[in-house]
Amino acid sequence: MTDTRKPKAFTGRHMTAILVGFFAVVIAVNLTMARFAMSTFGGKVVENSYVASQHYNEWLKRADAQDRLGWDTRITLDARRHVLLALSKDGVPLDGIRASATINHPVGRTPPAALNFEPAAGGVLRSVEPLVLGRWRLDLIVRRGADEARYRENLQ
């Protein structure tokens, strides 16, 4: 005596369950990825891209003028995480420079903060405040007399 079972028929309910399960997984993955994307990116680089595009030629002229200055810039962090700024021209350190900077998280997770500098040994400028551990974007404006240069550096 053999017990043979009849295979169950594939019905519309089975197909409905497969489709509902498939789309439930797809929607759950999409919602999870969207949540991760929204929580890690601030979302904007400039306030208004059209207005920013109107200043493009001005920014190119400013960049050309900065290149003509011929300043060599070295931006580093010391052991206590103070920003060190060394400027030179043709290997000679520049004197009489003033610097102002803002720091912020690269994707806008923290509000920008001002960074102040003081003179240090060897013609180097040193930030008064140390940076907290993490990744930072430094937007730096350096002036010497009527000359001005702008730099953007990522620090870690």
mmCIF file of N, CA and C in Angstrom, residues 10-149:
data_model
loop_
_atom_site.group_PDB
_atom_site.id
_atom_site.type_symbol
_atom_site.label_atom_id
_atom_site.label_comp_id
_atom_site.label_asym_id
_atom_site.label_seq_id
_atom_site.Cartn_x
_atom_site.Cartn_y
_atom_site.Cartn_z
ATOM 1 N N PHE A 10 -1.692 25.032 -8.075
ATOM 2 C CA PHE A 10 -1.259 26.425 -7.942
ATOM 3 C C PHE A 10 -2.461 27.300 -8.260
ATOM 4 N N THR A 11 -2.864 28.080 -7.271
ATOM 5 C CA THR A 11 -4.087 28.858 -7.436
ATOM 6 C C THR A 11 -3.780 30.347 -7.514
ATOM 7 N N GLY A 12 -4.816 31.085 -7.733
ATOM 8 C CA GLY A 12 -4.695 32.546 -7.766
ATOM 9 C C GLY A 12 -4.247 33.121 -6.431
ATOM 10 N N ARG A 13 -4.610 32.447 -5.358
ATOM 11 C CA ARG A 13 -4.171 32.917 -4.027
ATOM 12 C C ARG A 13 -2.660 32.793 -3.871
ATOM 13 N N HIS A 14 -2.102 31.723 -4.398
ATOM 14 C CA HIS A 14 -0.647 31.567 -4.332
ATOM 15 C C HIS A 14 0.040 32.705 -5.095
ATOM 16 N N MET A 15 -0.444 32.982 -6.290
ATOM 17 C CA MET A 15 0.157 34.052 -7.103
ATOM 18 C C MET A 15 -0.004 35.405 -6.425
ATOM 19 N N THR A 16 -1.144 35.638 -5.830
ATOM 20 C CA THR A 16 -1.377 36.897 -5.112
ATOM 21 C C THR A 16 -0.407 37.030 -3.944
ATOM 22 N N ALA A 17 -0.200 35.956 -3.207
ATOM 23 C CA ALA A 17 0.730 35.995 -2.073
ATOM 24 C C ALA A 17 2.153 36.272 -2.543
ATOM 25 N N ILE A 18 2.565 35.656 -3.659
ATOM 26 C CA ILE A 18 3.909 35.888 -4.195
ATOM 27 C C ILE A 18 4.065 37.351 -4.613
ATOM 28 N N LEU A 19 3.092 37.905 -5.337
ATOM 29 C CA LEU A 19 3.178 39.305 -5.781
ATOM 30 C C LEU A 19 3.176 40.277 -4.606
ATOM 31 N N VAL A 20 2.295 40.056 -3.646
ATOM 32 C CA VAL A 20 2.238 40.943 -2.475
ATOM 33 C C VAL A 20 3.552 40.865 -1.696
ATOM 34 N N GLY A 21 4.092 39.688 -1.503
ATOM 35 C CA GLY A 21 5.366 39.533 -0.790
ATOM 36 C C GLY A 21 6.512 40.219 -1.522
ATOM 37 N N PHE A 22 6.575 40.054 -2.854
ATOM 38 C CA PHE A 22 7.636 40.677 -3.651
ATOM 39 C C PHE A 22 7.585 42.195 -3.529
ATOM 40 N N PHE A 23 6.413 42.767 -3.745
ATOM 41 C CA PHE A 23 6.305 44.226 -3.698
ATOM 42 C C PHE A 23 6.480 44.758 -2.277
ATOM 43 N N ALA A 24 6.121 43.990 -1.266
ATOM 44 C CA ALA A 24 6.358 44.412 0.121
ATOM 45 C C ALA A 24 7.852 44.514 0.393
ATOM 46 N N VAL A 25 8.634 43.558 -0.104
ATOM 47 C CA VAL A 25 10.093 43.610 0.070
ATOM 48 C C VAL A 25 10.674 44.803 -0.679
ATOM 49 N N VAL A 26 10.250 45.034 -1.919
ATOM 50 C CA VAL A 26 10.759 46.157 -2.715
ATOM 51 C C VAL A 26 10.446 47.485 -2.032
ATOM 52 N N ILE A 27 9.224 47.650 -1.572
ATOM 53 C CA ILE A 27 8.833 48.905 -0.906
ATOM 54 C C ILE A 27 9.604 49.081 0.400
ATOM 55 N N ALA A 28 9.793 48.020 1.172
ATOM 56 C CA ALA A 28 10.541 48.121 2.437
ATOM 57 C C ALA A 28 11.985 48.530 2.176
ATOM 58 N N VAL A 29 12.622 47.955 1.157
ATOM 59 C CA VAL A 29 14.010 48.320 0.826
ATOM 60 C C VAL A 29 14.073 49.776 0.372
ATOM 61 N N ASN A 30 13.137 50.201 -0.480
ATOM 62 C CA ASN A 30 13.133 51.594 -0.948
ATOM 63 C C ASN A 30 12.947 52.582 0.199
ATOM 64 N N LEU A 31 12.041 52.298 1.105
ATOM 65 C CA LEU A 31 11.826 53.191 2.247
ATOM 66 C C LEU A 31 13.056 53.245 3.147
ATOM 67 N N THR A 32 13.695 52.103 3.356
ATOM 68 C CA THR A 32 14.912 52.074 4.175
ATOM 69 C C THR A 32 16.023 52.889 3.529
ATOM 70 N N MET A 33 16.238 52.714 2.229
ATOM 71 C CA MET A 33 17.298 53.457 1.534
ATOM 72 C C MET A 33 16.990 54.956 1.503
ATOM 73 N N ALA A 34 15.728 55.308 1.317
ATOM 74 C CA ALA A 34 15.350 56.726 1.325
ATOM 75 C C ALA A 34 15.596 57.338 2.699
ATOM 76 N N ARG A 35 15.300 56.600 3.748
ATOM 77 C CA ARG A 35 15.543 57.105 5.102
ATOM 78 C C ARG A 35 17.035 57.344 5.339
ATOM 79 N N PHE A 36 17.874 56.379 4.927
ATOM 80 C CA PHE A 36 19.322 56.554 5.080
ATOM 81 C C PHE A 36 19.811 57.751 4.272
ATOM 82 N N ALA A 37 19.310 57.922 3.064
ATOM 83 C CA ALA A 37 19.737 59.039 2.220
ATOM 84 C C ALA A 37 19.340 60.375 2.831
ATOM 85 N N MET A 38 18.138 60.475 3.347
ATOM 86 C CA MET A 38 17.663 61.742 3.918
ATOM 87 C C MET A 38 18.375 62.084 5.229
ATOM 88 N N SER A 39 18.806 61.095 5.965
ATOM 89 C CA SER A 39 19.428 61.372 7.266
ATOM 90 C C SER A 39 20.915 61.677 7.165
ATOM 91 N N THR A 40 21.549 61.465 5.992
ATOM 92 C CA THR A 40 22.991 61.664 5.897
ATOM 93 C C THR A 40 23.403 62.794 4.970
ATOM 94 N N PHE A 41 22.494 63.420 4.248
ATOM 95 C CA PHE A 41 22.864 64.494 3.322
ATOM 96 C C PHE A 41 21.994 65.705 3.574
ATOM 97 N N GLY A 42 22.652 66.854 3.762
ATOM 98 C CA GLY A 42 21.925 68.091 4.030
ATOM 99 C C GLY A 42 21.076 68.547 2.869
ATOM 100 N N GLY A 43 21.491 68.280 1.642
ATOM 101 C CA GLY A 43 20.629 68.501 0.508
ATOM 102 C C GLY A 43 20.929 69.683 -0.381
ATOM 103 N N LYS A 44 21.737 70.651 0.050
ATOM 104 C CA LYS A 44 21.970 71.780 -0.836
ATOM 105 C C LYS A 44 23.413 72.228 -0.745
ATOM 106 N N VAL A 45 23.912 72.676 -1.881
ATOM 107 C CA VAL A 45 25.269 73.195 -1.950
ATOM 108 C C VAL A 45 25.230 74.719 -1.982
ATOM 109 N N VAL A 46 24.295 75.268 -2.728
ATOM 110 C CA VAL A 46 24.073 76.717 -2.780
ATOM 111 C C VAL A 46 22.594 76.978 -2.555
ATOM 112 N N GLU A 47 22.280 78.169 -2.109
ATOM 113 C CA GLU A 47 20.880 78.523 -1.854
ATOM 114 C C GLU A 47 20.058 78.501 -3.133
ATOM 115 N N ASN A 48 20.581 79.117 -4.184
ATOM 116 C CA ASN A 48 19.838 79.238 -5.425
ATOM 117 C C ASN A 48 20.818 79.048 -6.574
ATOM 118 N N SER A 49 20.710 77.954 -7.294
ATOM 119 C CA SER A 49 21.689 77.645 -8.339
ATOM 120 C C SER A 49 21.642 78.650 -9.488
ATOM 121 N N TYR A 50 20.486 79.189 -9.799
ATOM 122 C CA TYR A 50 20.397 80.181 -10.870
ATOM 123 C C TYR A 50 21.163 81.449 -10.495
ATOM 124 N N VAL A 51 20.954 81.944 -9.294
ATOM 125 C CA VAL A 51 21.662 83.141 -8.839
ATOM 126 C C VAL A 51 23.163 82.873 -8.774
ATOM 127 N N ALA A 52 23.545 81.692 -8.304
ATOM 128 C CA ALA A 52 24.966 81.349 -8.245
ATOM 129 C C ALA A 52 25.579 81.333 -9.639
ATOM 130 N N SER A 53 24.836 80.884 -10.637
ATOM 131 C CA SER A 53 25.373 80.831 -11.998
ATOM 132 C C SER A 53 25.622 82.231 -12.561
ATOM 133 N N GLN A 54 24.933 83.229 -12.051
ATOM 134 C CA GLN A 54 25.122 84.599 -12.520
ATOM 135 C C GLN A 54 26.473 85.164 -12.085
ATOM 136 N N HIS A 55 27.090 84.564 -11.073
ATOM 137 C CA HIS A 55 28.380 85.038 -10.562
ATOM 138 C C HIS A 55 29.551 84.213 -11.078
ATOM 139 N N TYR A 56 29.311 83.283 -11.967
ATOM 140 C CA TYR A 56 30.352 82.358 -12.413
ATOM 141 C C TYR A 56 31.544 83.082 -13.035
ATOM 142 N N ASN A 57 31.315 84.010 -13.946
ATOM 143 C CA ASN A 57 32.423 84.728 -14.585
ATOM 144 C C ASN A 57 33.210 85.554 -13.577
ATOM 145 N N GLU A 58 32.513 86.133 -12.617
ATOM 146 C CA GLU A 58 33.194 86.878 -11.546
ATOM 147 C C GLU A 58 34.112 85.953 -10.751
ATOM 148 N N TRP A 59 33.621 84.756 -10.468
ATOM 149 C CA TRP A 59 34.433 83.789 -9.721
ATOM 150 C C TRP A 59 35.651 83.348 -10.532
ATOM 151 N N LEU A 60 35.503 83.208 -11.840
ATOM 152 C CA LEU A 60 36.650 82.858 -12.686
ATOM 153 C C LEU A 60 37.702 83.964 -12.672
ATOM 154 N N LYS A 61 37.265 85.225 -12.744
ATOM 155 C CA LYS A 61 38.216 86.352 -12.699
ATOM 156 C C LYS A 61 38.952 86.377 -11.362
ATOM 157 N N ARG A 62 38.217 86.148 -10.283
ATOM 158 C CA ARG A 62 38.827 86.124 -8.954
ATOM 159 C C ARG A 62 39.849 84.984 -8.842
ATOM 160 N N ALA A 63 39.527 83.834 -9.427
ATOM 161 C CA ALA A 63 40.448 82.691 -9.397
ATOM 162 C C ALA A 63 41.716 82.988 -10.200
ATOM 163 N N ASP A 64 41.570 83.662 -11.348
ATOM 164 C CA ASP A 64 42.747 84.047 -12.143
ATOM 165 C C ASP A 64 43.630 85.015 -11.368
ATOM 166 N N ALA A 65 43.013 85.997 -10.711
ATOM 167 C CA ALA A 65 43.787 86.961 -9.913
ATOM 168 C C ALA A 65 44.503 86.252 -8.774
ATOM 169 N N GLN A 66 43.857 85.291 -8.174
ATOM 170 C CA GLN A 66 44.488 84.535 -7.090
ATOM 171 C C GLN A 66 45.666 83.719 -7.616
ATOM 172 N N ASP A 67 45.528 83.121 -8.774
ATOM 173 C CA ASP A 67 46.634 82.352 -9.351
ATOM 174 C C ASP A 67 47.829 83.252 -9.664
ATOM 175 N N ARG A 68 47.566 84.483 -10.100
ATOM 176 C CA ARG A 68 48.652 85.418 -10.412
ATOM 177 C C ARG A 68 49.435 85.851 -9.178
ATOM 178 N N LEU A 69 48.815 85.751 -7.991
ATOM 179 C CA LEU A 69 49.543 86.102 -6.760
ATOM 180 C C LEU A 69 50.740 85.178 -6.555
ATOM 181 N N GLY A 70 50.623 83.934 -6.948
ATOM 182 C CA GLY A 70 51.726 82.987 -6.817
ATOM 183 C C GLY A 70 51.982 82.518 -5.401
ATOM 184 N N TRP A 71 50.989 82.573 -4.558
ATOM 185 C CA TRP A 71 51.160 82.152 -3.174
ATOM 186 C C TRP A 71 51.120 80.630 -3.080
ATOM 187 N N ASP A 72 52.048 80.089 -2.323
ATOM 188 C CA ASP A 72 52.040 78.661 -2.000
ATOM 189 C C ASP A 72 51.416 78.516 -0.619
ATOM 190 N N THR A 73 50.389 77.710 -0.532
ATOM 191 C CA THR A 73 49.638 77.576 0.715
ATOM 192 C C THR A 73 49.774 76.160 1.238
ATOM 193 N N ARG A 74 50.033 76.070 2.544
ATOM 194 C CA ARG A 74 50.069 74.768 3.195
ATOM 195 C C ARG A 74 49.163 74.831 4.421
ATOM 196 N N ILE A 75 48.145 73.987 4.414
ATOM 197 C CA ILE A 75 47.181 73.941 5.517
ATOM 198 C C ILE A 75 47.268 72.557 6.140
ATOM 199 N N THR A 76 47.601 72.515 7.434
ATOM 200 C CA THR A 76 47.750 71.232 8.124
ATOM 201 C C THR A 76 47.120 71.328 9.516
ATOM 202 N N LEU A 77 47.086 70.194 10.190
ATOM 203 C CA LEU A 77 46.651 70.129 11.587
ATOM 204 C C LEU A 77 47.840 69.723 12.443
ATOM 205 N N ASP A 78 47.977 70.364 13.607
ATOM 206 C CA ASP A 78 49.036 69.937 14.516
ATOM 207 C C ASP A 78 48.516 68.798 15.401
ATOM 208 N N ALA A 79 49.327 68.364 16.341
ATOM 209 C CA ALA A 79 48.978 67.221 17.188
ATOM 210 C C ALA A 79 47.739 67.491 18.045
ATOM 211 N N ARG A 80 47.518 68.747 18.406
ATOM 212 C CA ARG A 80 46.344 69.091 19.232
ATOM 213 C C ARG A 80 45.146 69.511 18.390
ATOM 214 N N ARG A 81 45.235 69.299 17.059
ATOM 215 C CA ARG A 81 44.172 69.570 16.087
ATOM 216 C C ARG A 81 43.909 71.054 15.867
ATOM 217 N N HIS A 82 44.939 71.886 16.044
ATOM 218 C CA HIS A 82 44.849 73.292 15.649
ATOM 219 C C HIS A 82 45.197 73.368 14.160
ATOM 220 N N VAL A 83 44.502 74.237 13.444
ATOM 221 C CA VAL A 83 44.786 74.430 12.023
ATOM 222 C C VAL A 83 46.022 75.309 11.903
ATOM 223 N N LEU A 84 46.994 74.866 11.111
ATOM 224 C CA LEU A 84 48.211 75.634 10.848
ATOM 225 C C LEU A 84 48.185 76.091 9.394
ATOM 226 N N LEU A 85 48.427 77.387 9.181
ATOM 227 C CA LEU A 85 48.395 77.972 7.855
ATOM 228 C C LEU A 85 49.739 78.619 7.567
ATOM 229 N N ALA A 86 50.421 78.111 6.547
ATOM 230 C CA ALA A 86 51.715 78.661 6.141
ATOM 231 C C ALA A 86 51.595 79.141 4.702
ATOM 232 N N LEU A 87 51.916 80.417 4.478
ATOM 233 C CA LEU A 87 51.876 80.991 3.139
ATOM 234 C C LEU A 87 53.256 81.471 2.753
ATOM 235 N N SER A 88 53.631 81.217 1.513
ATOM 236 C CA SER A 88 54.930 81.680 1.024
ATOM 237 C C SER A 88 54.808 82.033 -0.451
ATOM 238 N N LYS A 89 55.777 82.790 -0.905
ATOM 239 C CA LYS A 89 55.867 83.117 -2.327
ATOM 240 C C LYS A 89 57.319 82.942 -2.722
ATOM 241 N N ASP A 90 57.554 82.099 -3.687
ATOM 242 C CA ASP A 90 58.913 81.768 -4.143
ATOM 243 C C ASP A 90 59.779 81.262 -2.987
ATOM 244 N N GLY A 91 59.181 80.522 -2.076
ATOM 245 C CA GLY A 91 59.907 79.934 -0.965
ATOM 246 C C GLY A 91 60.125 80.849 0.226
ATOM 247 N N VAL A 92 59.683 82.117 0.126
ATOM 248 C CA VAL A 92 59.844 83.077 1.219
ATOM 249 C C VAL A 92 58.502 83.223 1.943
ATOM 250 N N PRO A 93 58.492 83.003 3.277
ATOM 251 C CA PRO A 93 57.230 83.149 4.013
ATOM 252 C C PRO A 93 56.681 84.567 3.894
ATOM 253 N N LEU A 94 55.381 84.674 3.746
ATOM 254 C CA LEU A 94 54.730 85.977 3.642
ATOM 255 C C LEU A 94 54.475 86.540 5.034
ATOM 256 N N ASP A 95 54.677 87.833 5.180
ATOM 257 C CA ASP A 95 54.369 88.479 6.449
ATOM 258 C C ASP A 95 53.188 89.421 6.240
ATOM 259 N N GLY A 96 52.575 89.822 7.326
ATOM 260 C CA GLY A 96 51.456 90.748 7.265
ATOM 261 C C GLY A 96 50.183 90.143 6.708
ATOM 262 N N ILE A 97 50.014 88.862 6.885
ATOM 263 C CA ILE A 97 48.792 88.234 6.378
ATOM 264 C C ILE A 97 47.733 88.155 7.473
ATOM 265 N N ARG A 98 46.490 88.264 7.047
ATOM 266 C CA ARG A 98 45.346 88.095 7.946
ATOM 267 C C ARG A 98 44.494 86.982 7.369
ATOM 268 N N ALA A 99 43.935 86.193 8.242
ATOM 269 C CA ALA A 99 43.116 85.074 7.776
ATOM 270 C C ALA A 99 41.826 85.011 8.574
ATOM 271 N N SER A 100 40.765 84.676 7.878
ATOM 272 C CA SER A 100 39.488 84.389 8.539
ATOM 273 C C SER A 100 38.946 83.127 7.885
ATOM 274 N N ALA A 101 38.260 82.337 8.671
ATOM 275 C CA ALA A 101 37.794 81.055 8.138
ATOM 276 C C ALA A 101 36.492 80.645 8.799
ATOM 277 N N THR A 102 35.778 79.810 8.098
ATOM 278 C CA THR A 102 34.628 79.124 8.680
ATOM 279 C C THR A 102 34.846 77.628 8.470
ATOM 280 N N ILE A 103 34.371 76.870 9.432
ATOM 281 C CA ILE A 103 34.430 75.416 9.305
ATOM 282 C C ILE A 103 33.022 74.872 9.414
ATOM 283 N N ASN A 104 32.780 73.807 8.702
ATOM 284 C CA ASN A 104 31.516 73.113 8.832
ATOM 285 C C ASN A 104 31.674 71.678 8.381
ATOM 286 N N HIS A 105 30.691 70.902 8.702
ATOM 287 C CA HIS A 105 30.679 69.506 8.290
ATOM 288 C C HIS A 105 30.444 69.474 6.786
ATOM 289 N N PRO A 106 31.135 68.613 6.036
ATOM 290 C CA PRO A 106 31.039 68.640 4.580
ATOM 291 C C PRO A 106 29.629 68.505 4.014
ATOM 292 N N VAL A 107 28.737 67.814 4.680
ATOM 293 C CA VAL A 107 27.384 67.674 4.146
ATOM 294 C C VAL A 107 26.362 68.447 4.970
ATOM 295 N N GLY A 108 26.802 69.461 5.702
ATOM 296 C CA GLY A 108 25.895 70.371 6.365
ATOM 297 C C GLY A 108 25.218 69.854 7.611
ATOM 298 N N ARG A 109 25.820 68.922 8.309
ATOM 299 C CA ARG A 109 25.177 68.389 9.509
ATOM 300 C C ARG A 109 25.334 69.309 10.713
ATOM 301 N N THR A 110 26.290 70.224 10.667
ATOM 302 C CA THR A 110 26.470 71.187 11.744
ATOM 303 C C THR A 110 26.465 72.588 11.134
ATOM 304 N N PRO A 111 26.047 73.575 11.898
ATOM 305 C CA PRO A 111 26.084 74.946 11.352
ATOM 306 C C PRO A 111 27.537 75.419 11.229
ATOM 307 N N PRO A 112 27.819 76.292 10.265
ATOM 308 C CA PRO A 112 29.179 76.821 10.128
ATOM 309 C C PRO A 112 29.609 77.562 11.390
ATOM 310 N N ALA A 113 30.901 77.470 11.706
ATOM 311 C CA ALA A 113 31.464 78.163 12.868
ATOM 312 C C ALA A 113 32.697 78.943 12.420
ATOM 313 N N ALA A 114 32.888 80.111 13.010
ATOM 314 C CA ALA A 114 34.063 80.933 12.690
ATOM 315 C C ALA A 114 35.303 80.338 13.340
ATOM 316 N N LEU A 115 36.414 80.486 12.655
ATOM 317 C CA LEU A 115 37.694 80.003 13.160
ATOM 318 C C LEU A 115 38.653 81.188 13.166
ATOM 319 N N ASN A 116 39.208 81.511 14.326
ATOM 320 C CA ASN A 116 40.118 82.647 14.464
ATOM 321 C C ASN A 116 41.561 82.156 14.469
ATOM 322 N N PHE A 117 42.467 83.013 13.976
ATOM 323 C CA PHE A 117 43.881 82.657 13.879
ATOM 324 C C PHE A 117 44.732 83.636 14.673
ATOM 325 N N GLU A 118 45.884 83.133 15.139
ATOM 326 C CA GLU A 118 46.871 83.960 15.828
ATOM 327 C C GLU A 118 48.248 83.625 15.263
ATOM 328 N N PRO A 119 49.178 84.574 15.297
ATOM 329 C CA PRO A 119 50.525 84.288 14.787
ATOM 330 C C PRO A 119 51.222 83.227 15.636
ATOM 331 N N ALA A 120 51.985 82.385 14.981
ATOM 332 C CA ALA A 120 52.783 81.361 15.659
ATOM 333 C C ALA A 120 54.205 81.455 15.132
ATOM 334 N N ALA A 121 55.063 80.597 15.605
ATOM 335 C CA ALA A 121 56.485 80.623 15.221
ATOM 336 C C ALA A 121 56.653 80.346 13.732
ATOM 337 N N GLY A 122 57.641 80.978 13.138
ATOM 338 C CA GLY A 122 57.994 80.726 11.749
ATOM 339 C C GLY A 122 57.053 81.334 10.730
ATOM 340 N N GLY A 123 56.339 82.387 11.111
ATOM 341 C CA GLY A 123 55.436 83.039 10.176
ATOM 342 C C GLY A 123 54.178 82.247 9.865
ATOM 343 N N VAL A 124 53.873 81.305 10.713
ATOM 344 C CA VAL A 124 52.697 80.464 10.530
ATOM 345 C C VAL A 124 51.543 81.053 11.330
ATOM 346 N N LEU A 125 50.335 80.942 10.804
ATOM 347 C CA LEU A 125 49.144 81.301 11.564
ATOM 348 C C LEU A 125 48.560 80.017 12.145
ATOM 349 N N ARG A 126 48.100 80.108 13.389
ATOM 350 C CA ARG A 126 47.568 78.938 14.099
ATOM 351 C C ARG A 126 46.176 79.270 14.597
ATOM 352 N N SER A 127 45.258 78.342 14.420
ATOM 353 C CA SER A 127 43.890 78.589 14.890
ATOM 354 C C SER A 127 43.864 78.623 16.410
ATOM 355 N N VAL A 128 43.050 79.511 16.951
ATOM 356 C CA VAL A 128 42.926 79.635 18.400
ATOM 357 C C VAL A 128 42.220 78.406 18.954
ATOM 358 N N GLU A 129 41.175 77.973 18.278
ATOM 359 C CA GLU A 129 40.393 76.837 18.732
ATOM 360 C C GLU A 129 40.824 75.574 17.990
ATOM 361 N N PRO A 130 40.957 74.454 18.693
ATOM 362 C CA PRO A 130 41.240 73.194 17.987
ATOM 363 C C PRO A 130 39.953 72.645 17.368
ATOM 364 N N LEU A 131 40.128 71.825 16.352
ATOM 365 C CA LEU A 131 38.971 71.187 15.721
ATOM 366 C C LEU A 131 38.599 69.922 16.475
ATOM 367 N N VAL A 132 37.324 69.669 16.595
ATOM 368 C CA VAL A 132 36.834 68.429 17.178
ATOM 369 C C VAL A 132 37.132 67.309 16.190
ATOM 370 N N LEU A 133 37.355 66.106 16.700
ATOM 371 C CA LEU A 133 37.606 64.971 15.812
ATOM 372 C C LEU A 133 36.480 64.833 14.800
ATOM 373 N N GLY A 134 36.845 64.482 13.589
ATOM 374 C CA GLY A 134 35.858 64.301 12.539
ATOM 375 C C GLY A 134 36.347 64.910 11.242
ATOM 376 N N ARG A 135 35.477 64.927 10.277
ATOM 377 C CA ARG A 135 35.798 65.473 8.965
ATOM 378 C C ARG A 135 35.199 66.868 8.861
ATOM 379 N N TRP A 136 36.016 67.832 8.416
ATOM 380 C CA TRP A 136 35.586 69.227 8.352
ATOM 381 C C TRP A 136 35.958 69.833 7.011
ATOM 382 N N ARG A 137 35.156 70.816 6.579
ATOM 383 C CA ARG A 137 35.487 71.607 5.406
ATOM 384 C C ARG A 137 35.859 72.996 5.893
ATOM 385 N N LEU A 138 37.039 73.440 5.520
ATOM 386 C CA LEU A 138 37.559 74.743 5.913
ATOM 387 C C LEU A 138 37.438 75.691 4.722
ATOM 388 N N ASP A 139 36.702 76.780 4.893
ATOM 389 C CA ASP A 139 36.610 77.845 3.893
ATOM 390 C C ASP A 139 37.419 79.015 4.429
ATOM 391 N N LEU A 140 38.517 79.309 3.743
ATOM 392 C CA LEU A 140 39.533 80.227 4.249
ATOM 393 C C LEU A 140 39.661 81.438 3.334
ATOM 394 N N ILE A 141 39.734 82.628 3.937
ATOM 395 C CA ILE A 141 40.013 83.862 3.205
ATOM 396 C C ILE A 141 41.294 84.446 3.785
ATOM 397 N N VAL A 142 42.276 84.643 2.921
ATOM 398 C CA VAL A 142 43.578 85.185 3.346
ATOM 399 C C VAL A 142 43.770 86.525 2.664
ATOM 400 N N ARG A 143 44.161 87.535 3.450
ATOM 401 C CA ARG A 143 44.394 88.876 2.915
ATOM 402 C C ARG A 143 45.796 89.347 3.281
ATOM 403 N N ARG A 144 46.373 90.030 2.321
ATOM 404 C CA ARG A 144 47.665 90.696 2.554
ATOM 405 C C ARG A 144 47.600 92.012 1.787
ATOM 406 N N GLY A 145 47.436 93.104 2.519
ATOM 407 C CA GLY A 145 47.228 94.393 1.863
ATOM 408 C C GLY A 145 45.927 94.352 1.086
ATOM 409 N N ALA A 146 46.000 94.679 -0.207
ATOM 410 C CA ALA A 146 44.803 94.661 -1.055
ATOM 411 C C ALA A 146 44.589 93.301 -1.714
ATOM 412 N N ASP A 147 45.539 92.391 -1.561
ATOM 413 C CA ASP A 147 45.428 91.075 -2.187
ATOM 414 C C ASP A 147 44.579 90.141 -1.330
ATOM 415 N N GLU A 148 43.812 89.321 -2.010
ATOM 416 C CA GLU A 148 42.945 88.371 -1.311
ATOM 417 C C GLU A 148 42.953 87.038 -2.041
ATOM 418 N N ALA A 149 42.974 85.966 -1.256
ATOM 419 C CA ALA A 149 42.894 84.614 -1.815
ATOM 420 C C ALA A 149 41.909 83.806 -0.984
#
